[in-house]
């Protein structure tokens, strides 16, 4: 693939949008390649994904403005659907996806990060939905997911004003879970870049997810996602089904067996080798 890289480190898959010259802007080809990259993830061995952008400056600077500039109404709608289909695939992907946001996350960039389960960013990250300044609406889920994540009032302010916000404000409003800084020495020189620290933090978080029972983690994702779409009476039924589905699995036996063993003999090791079955 030309614009998407994939790497697997143990049980963690890393998908990198690699179109650095255009600040990783999403054109049709990038969207197609992203779609393919997600389809190709080996769900038997990968338990958590990280999505990031190439370089230090930009995660994704939006949908490709050059490509969009000549679209007709019908083509615009089709382009929106193309992005939405890929982002919905990410949102409903069976395993958790962490967005490691290294710089600009504007328009489609902010939107793709919001289709991920968890967002962490570097201190130089910048978020925004600048679309109304370009004469369009956010078109890859921004009008829907931003309001769900940060509340309708804040989402409307960001979208109507097209004002970008920095990492600390994104953290304050709950758009990101964590802001990662560069490491500096006593003289203030950067010894480890924010991007490197960001990737280390993302991998650490991914590893702490990957060590848990995989069926249970997947069922949690599904329960949270599906439950948020219905009223509480229906939501708890969704939870009950997914809770029940965990029983009789090897993972449930191993996890609970380990706890009971530890109670009998506190010297027993705590690490459980979950088998995904
Ligand atoms: N689409 C296409 N190309 C883009 C791009 C985008 N969204 N963002 C940046 N680029 C390209 C630039 O055209 C430039 O290419 P050239 O070197 O060939 O000229 C290259 O990336 C570097 O960009 P800049 O020179 O502009 O870099 P900068 O540091 O001066 O500015 C920036 C960075 C503030 C992010 C600026 O590039 C910018 O404002 N980009 C557009 C951001 C934006 O409006 N995104 C929303 C797009 S609309 C959308 O996403 C709709 C949707 O919801 C689906």
mmCIF file of C-alpha atoms and ligand atoms in Angstrom:
data_model
loop_
_atom_site.group_PDB
_atom_site.id
_atom_site.type_symbol
_atom_site.label_atom_id
_atom_site.label_comp_id
_atom_site.label_asym_id
_atom_site.label_seq_id
_atom_site.Cartn_x
_atom_site.Cartn_y
_atom_site.Cartn_z
ATOM 1 C CA UNK A 1 0.000 0.000 0.000
ATOM 2 C CA UNK A 2 1.226 3.479 -0.833
ATOM 3 C CA UNK A 3 -0.257 5.533 1.987
ATOM 4 C CA UNK A 4 -0.886 3.137 4.859
ATOM 5 C CA UNK A 5 1.716 1.197 6.831
ATOM 6 C CA UNK A 6 1.077 -1.750 9.090
ATOM 7 C CA UNK A 7 3.307 -3.211 11.751
ATOM 8 C CA UNK A 8 2.617 -5.848 14.383
ATOM 9 C CA UNK A 9 4.441 -5.905 17.730
ATOM 10 C CA UNK A 10 3.383 -8.954 19.726
ATOM 11 C CA UNK A 11 -0.375 -8.592 20.188
ATOM 12 C CA UNK A 12 -0.435 -4.928 19.132
ATOM 13 C CA UNK A 13 -1.050 -3.766 15.568
ATOM 14 C CA UNK A 14 0.054 -0.284 14.490
ATOM 15 C CA UNK A 15 -1.626 1.342 11.493
ATOM 16 C CA UNK A 16 0.116 4.489 10.233
ATOM 17 C CA UNK A 17 -1.416 6.901 7.737
ATOM 18 C CA UNK A 18 1.633 7.703 5.675
ATOM 19 C CA UNK A 19 1.063 10.684 3.437
ATOM 20 C CA UNK A 20 3.303 13.075 5.251
ATOM 21 C CA UNK A 21 3.767 15.553 2.383
ATOM 22 C CA UNK A 22 0.045 16.347 2.518
ATOM 23 C CA UNK A 23 -0.001 16.206 6.336
ATOM 24 C CA UNK A 24 -1.664 12.774 6.028
ATOM 25 C CA UNK A 25 -4.805 14.237 4.455
ATOM 26 C CA UNK A 26 -7.421 11.638 3.568
ATOM 27 C CA UNK A 27 -8.028 11.219 -0.143
ATOM 28 C CA UNK A 28 -9.995 8.331 -1.658
ATOM 29 C CA UNK A 29 -6.905 6.191 -1.969
ATOM 30 C CA UNK A 30 -5.964 6.648 1.696
ATOM 31 C CA UNK A 31 -9.527 5.734 2.686
ATOM 32 C CA UNK A 32 -9.441 2.610 0.490
ATOM 33 C CA UNK A 33 -6.075 1.573 1.886
ATOM 34 C CA UNK A 34 -7.230 2.147 5.458
ATOM 35 C CA UNK A 35 -10.220 -0.046 4.752
ATOM 36 C CA UNK A 36 -7.926 -2.772 3.417
ATOM 37 C CA UNK A 37 -5.521 -2.429 6.350
ATOM 38 C CA UNK A 38 -8.305 -2.985 8.878
ATOM 39 C CA UNK A 39 -9.629 -5.943 6.875
ATOM 40 C CA UNK A 40 -6.162 -7.495 6.901
ATOM 41 C CA UNK A 41 -5.641 -7.354 10.686
ATOM 42 C CA UNK A 42 -5.156 -10.877 12.023
ATOM 43 C CA UNK A 43 -7.726 -10.994 14.796
ATOM 44 C CA UNK A 44 -6.349 -14.306 16.037
ATOM 45 C CA UNK A 45 -3.125 -12.683 17.142
ATOM 46 C CA UNK A 46 -3.806 -8.941 17.461
ATOM 47 C CA UNK A 47 -5.694 -7.743 20.531
ATOM 48 C CA UNK A 48 -5.399 -3.979 20.304
ATOM 49 C CA UNK A 49 -4.675 -1.517 17.490
ATOM 50 C CA UNK A 50 -2.999 1.882 17.449
ATOM 51 C CA UNK A 51 -3.837 4.349 14.676
ATOM 52 C CA UNK A 52 -1.403 7.185 14.069
ATOM 53 C CA UNK A 53 -0.057 9.509 11.378
ATOM 54 C CA UNK A 54 3.434 9.589 9.900
ATOM 55 C CA UNK A 55 5.779 12.322 11.103
ATOM 56 C CA UNK A 56 5.785 14.659 14.066
ATOM 57 C CA UNK A 57 3.617 17.464 12.716
ATOM 58 C CA UNK A 58 0.285 15.996 11.734
ATOM 59 C CA UNK A 59 -1.957 13.101 12.637
ATOM 60 C CA UNK A 60 -4.415 13.853 9.811
ATOM 61 C CA UNK A 61 -5.061 17.391 8.481
ATOM 62 C CA UNK A 62 -8.518 16.459 7.214
ATOM 63 C CA UNK A 63 -10.123 15.132 4.109
ATOM 64 C CA UNK A 64 -8.266 16.069 0.938
ATOM 65 C CA UNK A 65 -9.437 19.567 0.008
ATOM 66 C CA UNK A 66 -8.005 19.349 -3.537
ATOM 67 C CA UNK A 67 -9.989 16.186 -4.235
ATOM 68 C CA UNK A 68 -13.176 17.624 -2.724
ATOM 69 C CA UNK A 69 -12.964 20.984 -4.472
ATOM 70 C CA UNK A 70 -14.620 19.854 -7.722
ATOM 71 C CA UNK A 71 -17.155 17.356 -6.410
ATOM 72 C CA UNK A 72 -20.816 17.536 -7.398
ATOM 73 C CA UNK A 73 -23.560 17.188 -4.768
ATOM 74 C CA UNK A 74 -23.904 13.467 -5.520
ATOM 75 C CA UNK A 75 -20.146 12.928 -5.470
ATOM 76 C CA UNK A 76 -19.871 14.888 -2.211
ATOM 77 C CA UNK A 77 -22.467 12.631 -0.617
ATOM 78 C CA UNK A 78 -20.665 9.541 -1.937
ATOM 79 C CA UNK A 79 -17.333 10.805 -0.568
ATOM 80 C CA UNK A 80 -18.993 11.354 2.825
ATOM 81 C CA UNK A 81 -20.302 7.801 2.713
ATOM 82 C CA UNK A 82 -16.882 6.435 1.808
ATOM 83 C CA UNK A 83 -15.335 8.091 4.855
ATOM 84 C CA UNK A 84 -18.230 7.194 7.110
ATOM 85 C CA UNK A 85 -18.080 3.524 6.058
ATOM 86 C CA UNK A 86 -14.378 3.283 6.930
ATOM 87 C CA UNK A 87 -14.790 5.180 10.211
ATOM 88 C CA UNK A 88 -17.766 3.036 11.191
ATOM 89 C CA UNK A 89 -15.612 -0.016 10.494
ATOM 90 C CA UNK A 90 -13.030 1.391 12.929
ATOM 91 C CA UNK A 91 -15.671 2.245 15.525
ATOM 92 C CA UNK A 92 -17.221 -1.222 15.390
ATOM 93 C CA UNK A 93 -13.937 -3.081 14.876
ATOM 94 C CA UNK A 94 -13.982 -6.103 17.180
ATOM 95 C CA UNK A 95 -10.884 -5.053 19.147
ATOM 96 C CA UNK A 96 -10.052 -1.676 20.742
ATOM 97 C CA UNK A 97 -8.399 1.005 18.618
ATOM 98 C CA UNK A 98 -6.300 3.735 20.251
ATOM 99 C CA UNK A 99 -5.746 6.949 18.287
ATOM 100 C CA UNK A 100 -2.223 8.260 18.917
ATOM 101 C CA UNK A 101 -2.652 11.843 17.730
ATOM 102 C CA UNK A 102 0.668 13.417 16.764
ATOM 103 C CA UNK A 103 -0.148 16.985 15.762
ATOM 104 C CA UNK A 104 -2.981 18.294 13.579
ATOM 105 C CA UNK A 105 -6.291 16.459 13.896
ATOM 106 C CA UNK A 106 -8.484 18.715 11.806
ATOM 107 C CA UNK A 107 -11.733 17.979 10.012
ATOM 108 C CA UNK A 108 -11.548 14.343 8.911
ATOM 109 C CA UNK A 109 -8.531 13.982 11.232
ATOM 110 C CA UNK A 110 -10.514 14.906 14.317
ATOM 111 C CA UNK A 111 -13.323 12.717 12.954
ATOM 112 C CA UNK A 112 -11.198 9.598 12.431
ATOM 113 C CA UNK A 113 -9.779 9.978 15.944
ATOM 114 C CA UNK A 114 -13.328 10.083 17.294
ATOM 115 C CA UNK A 115 -14.158 6.780 15.619
ATOM 116 C CA UNK A 116 -11.413 5.197 17.736
ATOM 117 C CA UNK A 117 -12.113 3.906 21.244
ATOM 118 C CA UNK A 118 -9.497 5.996 23.050
ATOM 119 C CA UNK A 119 -7.598 9.151 22.070
ATOM 120 C CA UNK A 120 -4.221 10.175 23.426
ATOM 121 C CA UNK A 121 -2.253 13.025 21.901
ATOM 122 C CA UNK A 122 1.100 14.761 21.845
ATOM 123 C CA UNK A 123 1.386 18.217 23.417
ATOM 124 C CA UNK A 124 1.581 19.801 19.938
ATOM 125 C CA UNK A 125 -1.765 18.315 18.873
ATOM 126 C CA UNK A 126 -4.434 20.633 17.531
ATOM 127 C CA UNK A 127 -8.065 19.638 17.115
ATOM 128 C CA UNK A 128 -10.830 21.276 15.151
ATOM 129 C CA UNK A 129 -13.654 21.022 12.672
ATOM 130 C CA UNK A 130 -12.776 23.824 10.206
ATOM 131 C CA UNK A 131 -15.340 22.752 7.590
ATOM 132 C CA UNK A 132 -17.731 25.704 7.783
ATOM 133 C CA UNK A 133 -14.802 27.929 6.836
ATOM 134 C CA UNK A 134 -14.522 25.845 3.652
ATOM 135 C CA UNK A 135 -18.219 26.053 2.857
ATOM 136 C CA UNK A 136 -19.133 22.507 3.918
ATOM 137 C CA UNK A 137 -20.254 20.635 7.020
ATOM 138 C CA UNK A 138 -18.095 18.046 8.779
ATOM 139 C CA UNK A 139 -18.784 14.997 6.647
ATOM 140 C CA UNK A 140 -17.052 11.998 8.198
ATOM 141 C CA UNK A 141 -19.127 11.785 11.376
ATOM 142 C CA UNK A 142 -18.059 15.044 13.040
ATOM 143 C CA UNK A 143 -21.557 16.421 13.541
ATOM 144 C CA UNK A 144 -22.501 13.178 15.289
ATOM 145 C CA UNK A 145 -19.509 11.921 17.266
ATOM 146 C CA UNK A 146 -18.232 15.255 18.583
ATOM 147 C CA UNK A 147 -21.593 16.021 20.218
ATOM 148 C CA UNK A 148 -21.703 12.539 21.724
ATOM 149 C CA UNK A 149 -18.162 12.880 23.091
ATOM 150 C CA UNK A 150 -18.029 16.422 24.451
ATOM 151 C CA UNK A 151 -21.722 17.391 24.610
ATOM 152 C CA UNK A 152 -23.854 19.266 22.107
ATOM 153 C CA UNK A 153 -22.982 22.772 23.408
ATOM 154 C CA UNK A 154 -19.222 22.423 23.096
ATOM 155 C CA UNK A 155 -19.521 20.522 19.795
ATOM 156 C CA UNK A 156 -21.734 23.236 18.328
ATOM 157 C CA UNK A 157 -19.310 25.934 19.457
ATOM 158 C CA UNK A 158 -16.346 24.136 17.873
ATOM 159 C CA UNK A 159 -18.194 23.364 14.644
ATOM 160 C CA UNK A 160 -19.957 26.723 14.167
ATOM 161 C CA UNK A 161 -16.884 28.816 14.968
ATOM 162 C CA UNK A 162 -14.421 26.489 13.145
ATOM 163 C CA UNK A 163 -11.957 27.386 15.910
ATOM 164 C CA UNK A 164 -9.115 24.957 16.508
ATOM 165 C CA UNK A 165 -8.267 23.920 20.055
ATOM 166 C CA UNK A 166 -4.941 22.874 21.518
ATOM 167 C CA UNK A 167 -4.175 19.631 23.312
ATOM 168 C CA UNK A 168 -4.755 20.981 26.827
ATOM 169 C CA UNK A 169 -8.212 22.257 25.915
ATOM 170 C CA UNK A 170 -9.040 18.985 24.159
ATOM 171 C CA UNK A 171 -8.103 17.254 27.421
ATOM 172 C CA UNK A 172 -10.169 19.681 29.499
ATOM 173 C CA UNK A 173 -13.332 19.047 27.453
ATOM 174 C CA UNK A 174 -12.841 15.278 27.428
ATOM 175 C CA UNK A 175 -11.948 14.904 23.761
ATOM 176 C CA UNK A 176 -8.658 13.192 24.638
ATOM 177 C CA UNK A 177 -7.788 10.955 27.574
ATOM 178 C CA UNK A 178 -4.173 11.988 27.931
ATOM 179 C CA UNK A 179 -1.666 14.556 26.654
ATOM 180 C CA UNK A 180 1.913 13.335 26.253
ATOM 181 C CA UNK A 181 4.821 15.771 26.463
ATOM 182 C CA UNK A 182 8.343 15.647 25.048
ATOM 183 C CA UNK A 183 11.126 14.861 27.503
ATOM 184 C CA UNK A 184 13.442 17.816 28.098
ATOM 185 C CA UNK A 185 16.752 18.002 29.904
ATOM 186 C CA UNK A 186 17.733 20.601 32.498
ATOM 187 C CA UNK A 187 18.680 23.098 29.798
ATOM 188 C CA UNK A 188 15.318 22.707 28.152
ATOM 189 C CA UNK A 189 16.603 20.676 25.183
ATOM 190 C CA UNK A 190 14.262 17.997 23.893
ATOM 191 C CA UNK A 191 15.805 14.597 24.556
ATOM 192 C CA UNK A 192 12.815 12.488 23.542
ATOM 193 C CA UNK A 193 10.233 13.941 21.169
ATOM 194 C CA UNK A 194 6.553 14.162 22.059
ATOM 195 C CA UNK A 195 5.826 11.764 19.176
ATOM 196 C CA UNK A 196 8.206 9.133 20.550
ATOM 197 C CA UNK A 197 6.741 9.486 24.034
ATOM 198 C CA UNK A 198 3.246 9.388 22.547
ATOM 199 C CA UNK A 199 3.908 6.115 20.753
ATOM 200 C CA UNK A 200 5.484 4.645 23.883
ATOM 201 C CA UNK A 201 2.417 5.679 25.903
ATOM 202 C CA UNK A 202 0.059 4.273 23.267
ATOM 203 C CA UNK A 203 1.948 0.988 23.154
ATOM 204 C CA UNK A 204 1.973 0.756 26.951
ATOM 205 C CA UNK A 205 -1.786 1.307 27.047
ATOM 206 C CA UNK A 206 -2.309 -1.174 24.203
ATOM 207 C CA UNK A 207 -0.193 -3.774 26.014
ATOM 208 C CA UNK A 208 -2.210 -3.341 29.191
ATOM 209 C CA UNK A 209 -5.383 -3.969 27.159
ATOM 210 C CA UNK A 210 -3.842 -6.887 25.249
ATOM 211 C CA UNK A 211 -2.916 -8.760 28.423
ATOM 212 C CA UNK A 212 -6.548 -9.022 29.491
ATOM 213 C CA UNK A 213 -9.005 -11.696 28.423
ATOM 214 C CA UNK A 214 -9.607 -10.945 24.725
ATOM 215 C CA UNK A 215 -13.177 -12.188 24.492
ATOM 216 C CA UNK A 216 -14.104 -10.121 27.543
ATOM 217 C CA UNK A 217 -12.411 -6.999 26.133
ATOM 218 C CA UNK A 218 -14.204 -7.406 22.796
ATOM 219 C CA UNK A 219 -17.520 -7.931 24.546
ATOM 220 C CA UNK A 220 -16.941 -4.789 26.646
ATOM 221 C CA UNK A 221 -16.398 -2.746 23.474
ATOM 222 C CA UNK A 222 -19.556 -4.130 21.922
ATOM 223 C CA UNK A 223 -21.591 -3.650 25.112
ATOM 224 C CA UNK A 224 -20.506 -0.011 25.481
ATOM 225 C CA UNK A 225 -20.983 0.850 21.796
ATOM 226 C CA UNK A 226 -24.292 -0.948 21.315
ATOM 227 C CA UNK A 227 -25.611 0.115 24.717
ATOM 228 C CA UNK A 228 -25.041 3.799 24.012
ATOM 229 C CA UNK A 229 -27.361 3.580 21.015
ATOM 230 C CA UNK A 230 -30.452 2.375 22.912
ATOM 231 C CA UNK A 231 -32.339 3.214 26.113
ATOM 232 C CA UNK A 232 -31.149 1.804 29.450
ATOM 233 C CA UNK A 233 -33.726 -1.032 29.584
ATOM 234 C CA UNK A 234 -32.455 -2.341 26.261
ATOM 235 C CA UNK A 235 -28.847 -1.511 27.115
ATOM 236 C CA UNK A 236 -28.769 -3.738 30.187
ATOM 237 C CA UNK A 237 -30.173 -6.630 28.119
ATOM 238 C CA UNK A 238 -27.279 -6.145 25.664
ATOM 239 C CA UNK A 239 -24.893 -6.248 28.624
ATOM 240 C CA UNK A 240 -26.488 -9.391 30.075
ATOM 241 C CA UNK A 241 -26.082 -11.247 26.772
ATOM 242 C CA UNK A 242 -22.440 -10.244 26.345
ATOM 243 C CA UNK A 243 -21.717 -10.970 30.025
ATOM 244 C CA UNK A 244 -23.286 -14.416 29.610
ATOM 245 C CA UNK A 245 -21.254 -15.048 26.462
ATOM 246 C CA UNK A 246 -18.039 -14.886 28.487
ATOM 247 C CA UNK A 247 -18.991 -17.884 30.617
ATOM 248 C CA UNK A 248 -17.692 -21.351 29.710
ATOM 249 C CA UNK A 249 -14.826 -19.760 27.764
ATOM 250 C CA UNK A 250 -11.274 -20.864 28.515
ATOM 251 C CA UNK A 251 -10.518 -17.252 29.403
ATOM 252 C CA UNK A 252 -13.215 -17.112 32.064
ATOM 253 C CA UNK A 253 -12.023 -20.399 33.538
ATOM 254 C CA UNK A 254 -8.401 -19.239 33.508
ATOM 255 C CA UNK A 255 -9.165 -15.785 34.930
ATOM 256 C CA UNK A 256 -11.423 -16.920 37.744
ATOM 257 C CA UNK A 257 -9.349 -20.046 38.393
ATOM 258 C CA UNK A 258 -6.308 -17.860 38.847
ATOM 259 C CA UNK A 259 -8.087 -15.702 41.415
ATOM 260 C CA UNK A 260 -9.268 -18.718 43.385
ATOM 261 C CA UNK A 261 -5.810 -20.332 43.257
ATOM 262 C CA UNK A 262 -4.245 -17.136 44.561
ATOM 263 C CA UNK A 263 -6.632 -17.106 47.477
ATOM 264 C CA UNK A 264 -5.517 -20.630 48.421
ATOM 265 C CA UNK A 265 -1.861 -19.886 47.871
ATOM 266 C CA UNK A 266 -0.814 -16.186 47.692
ATOM 267 C CA UNK A 267 2.570 -17.161 46.185
ATOM 268 C CA UNK A 268 0.872 -18.255 42.957
ATOM 269 C CA UNK A 269 1.773 -16.012 40.029
ATOM 270 C CA UNK A 270 -0.857 -13.578 38.861
ATOM 271 C CA UNK A 271 -0.144 -13.545 35.126
ATOM 272 C CA UNK A 272 -2.789 -15.405 33.174
ATOM 273 C CA UNK A 273 -2.067 -16.513 29.648
ATOM 274 C CA UNK A 274 -5.421 -15.810 28.050
ATOM 275 C CA UNK A 275 -6.008 -17.901 24.981
ATOM 276 C CA UNK A 276 -8.767 -16.054 23.144
ATOM 277 C CA UNK A 277 -11.142 -19.015 23.320
HETATM 278 N N1 LIG B 1 -6.121 18.435 2.067
HETATM 279 C C1 LIG B 1 -5.181 18.426 1.110
HETATM 280 N N2 LIG B 1 -3.917 18.849 1.317
HETATM 281 C C2 LIG B 1 -3.615 19.307 2.540
HETATM 282 C C3 LIG B 1 -4.539 19.348 3.585
HETATM 283 C C4 LIG B 1 -5.855 18.873 3.306
HETATM 284 N N3 LIG B 1 -6.799 18.809 4.245
HETATM 285 N N4 LIG B 1 -3.946 19.865 4.668
HETATM 286 C C5 LIG B 1 -2.677 20.132 4.324
HETATM 287 N N5 LIG B 1 -2.469 19.811 3.032
HETATM 288 C C6 LIG B 1 -1.239 19.939 2.266
HETATM 289 C C7 LIG B 1 -1.026 21.371 1.822
HETATM 290 O O1 LIG B 1 -1.759 21.654 0.659
HETATM 291 C C8 LIG B 1 0.463 21.377 1.598
HETATM 292 O O2 LIG B 1 0.726 20.770 0.368
HETATM 293 P P1 LIG B 1 1.810 21.448 -0.666
HETATM 294 O O3 LIG B 1 3.110 21.386 0.071
HETATM 295 O O4 LIG B 1 1.743 20.559 -1.859
HETATM 296 O O5 LIG B 1 1.340 22.839 -0.891
HETATM 297 C C9 LIG B 1 0.987 20.447 2.679
HETATM 298 O O6 LIG B 1 -0.122 19.660 3.085
HETATM 299 C C10 LIG B 1 1.501 21.183 3.886
HETATM 300 O O7 LIG B 1 0.485 22.043 4.339
HETATM 301 P P2 LIG B 1 0.729 23.604 4.668
HETATM 302 O O8 LIG B 1 1.799 24.173 3.803
HETATM 303 O O9 LIG B 1 -0.600 24.286 4.630
HETATM 304 O O10 LIG B 1 1.285 23.493 6.165
HETATM 305 P P3 LIG B 1 1.164 24.568 7.331
HETATM 306 O O11 LIG B 1 2.029 24.089 8.425
HETATM 307 O O12 LIG B 1 1.366 25.939 6.800
HETATM 308 O O13 LIG B 1 -0.380 24.494 7.803
HETATM 309 C C11 LIG B 1 -2.417 23.390 8.447
HETATM 310 C C12 LIG B 1 -0.878 23.322 8.391
HETATM 311 C C13 LIG B 1 -2.865 24.494 9.400
HETATM 312 C C14 LIG B 1 -2.919 22.048 8.946
HETATM 313 C C15 LIG B 1 -2.943 23.696 7.024
HETATM 314 O O14 LIG B 1 -2.352 22.799 6.109
HETATM 315 C C16 LIG B 1 -4.445 23.547 6.890
HETATM 316 O O15 LIG B 1 -5.175 24.406 7.330
HETATM 317 N N6 LIG B 1 -4.892 22.418 6.294
HETATM 318 C C17 LIG B 1 -6.308 22.207 6.043
HETATM 319 C C18 LIG B 1 -7.007 21.793 7.322
HETATM 320 C C19 LIG B 1 -8.469 21.616 7.068
HETATM 321 O O16 LIG B 1 -9.172 22.574 6.733
HETATM 322 N N7 LIG B 1 -8.966 20.392 7.228
HETATM 323 C C20 LIG B 1 -10.353 20.069 7.026
HETATM 324 C C21 LIG B 1 -10.561 19.550 5.644
HETATM 325 S S1 LIG B 1 -12.265 19.397 5.253
HETATM 326 C C22 LIG B 1 -12.752 17.889 5.916
HETATM 327 O O17 LIG B 1 -11.990 17.197 6.569
HETATM 328 C C23 LIG B 1 -14.168 17.517 5.566
HETATM 329 C C24 LIG B 1 -14.700 16.344 6.289
HETATM 330 O O18 LIG B 1 -15.183 16.439 7.390
HETATM 331 C C25 LIG B 1 -14.780 15.072 5.620
#
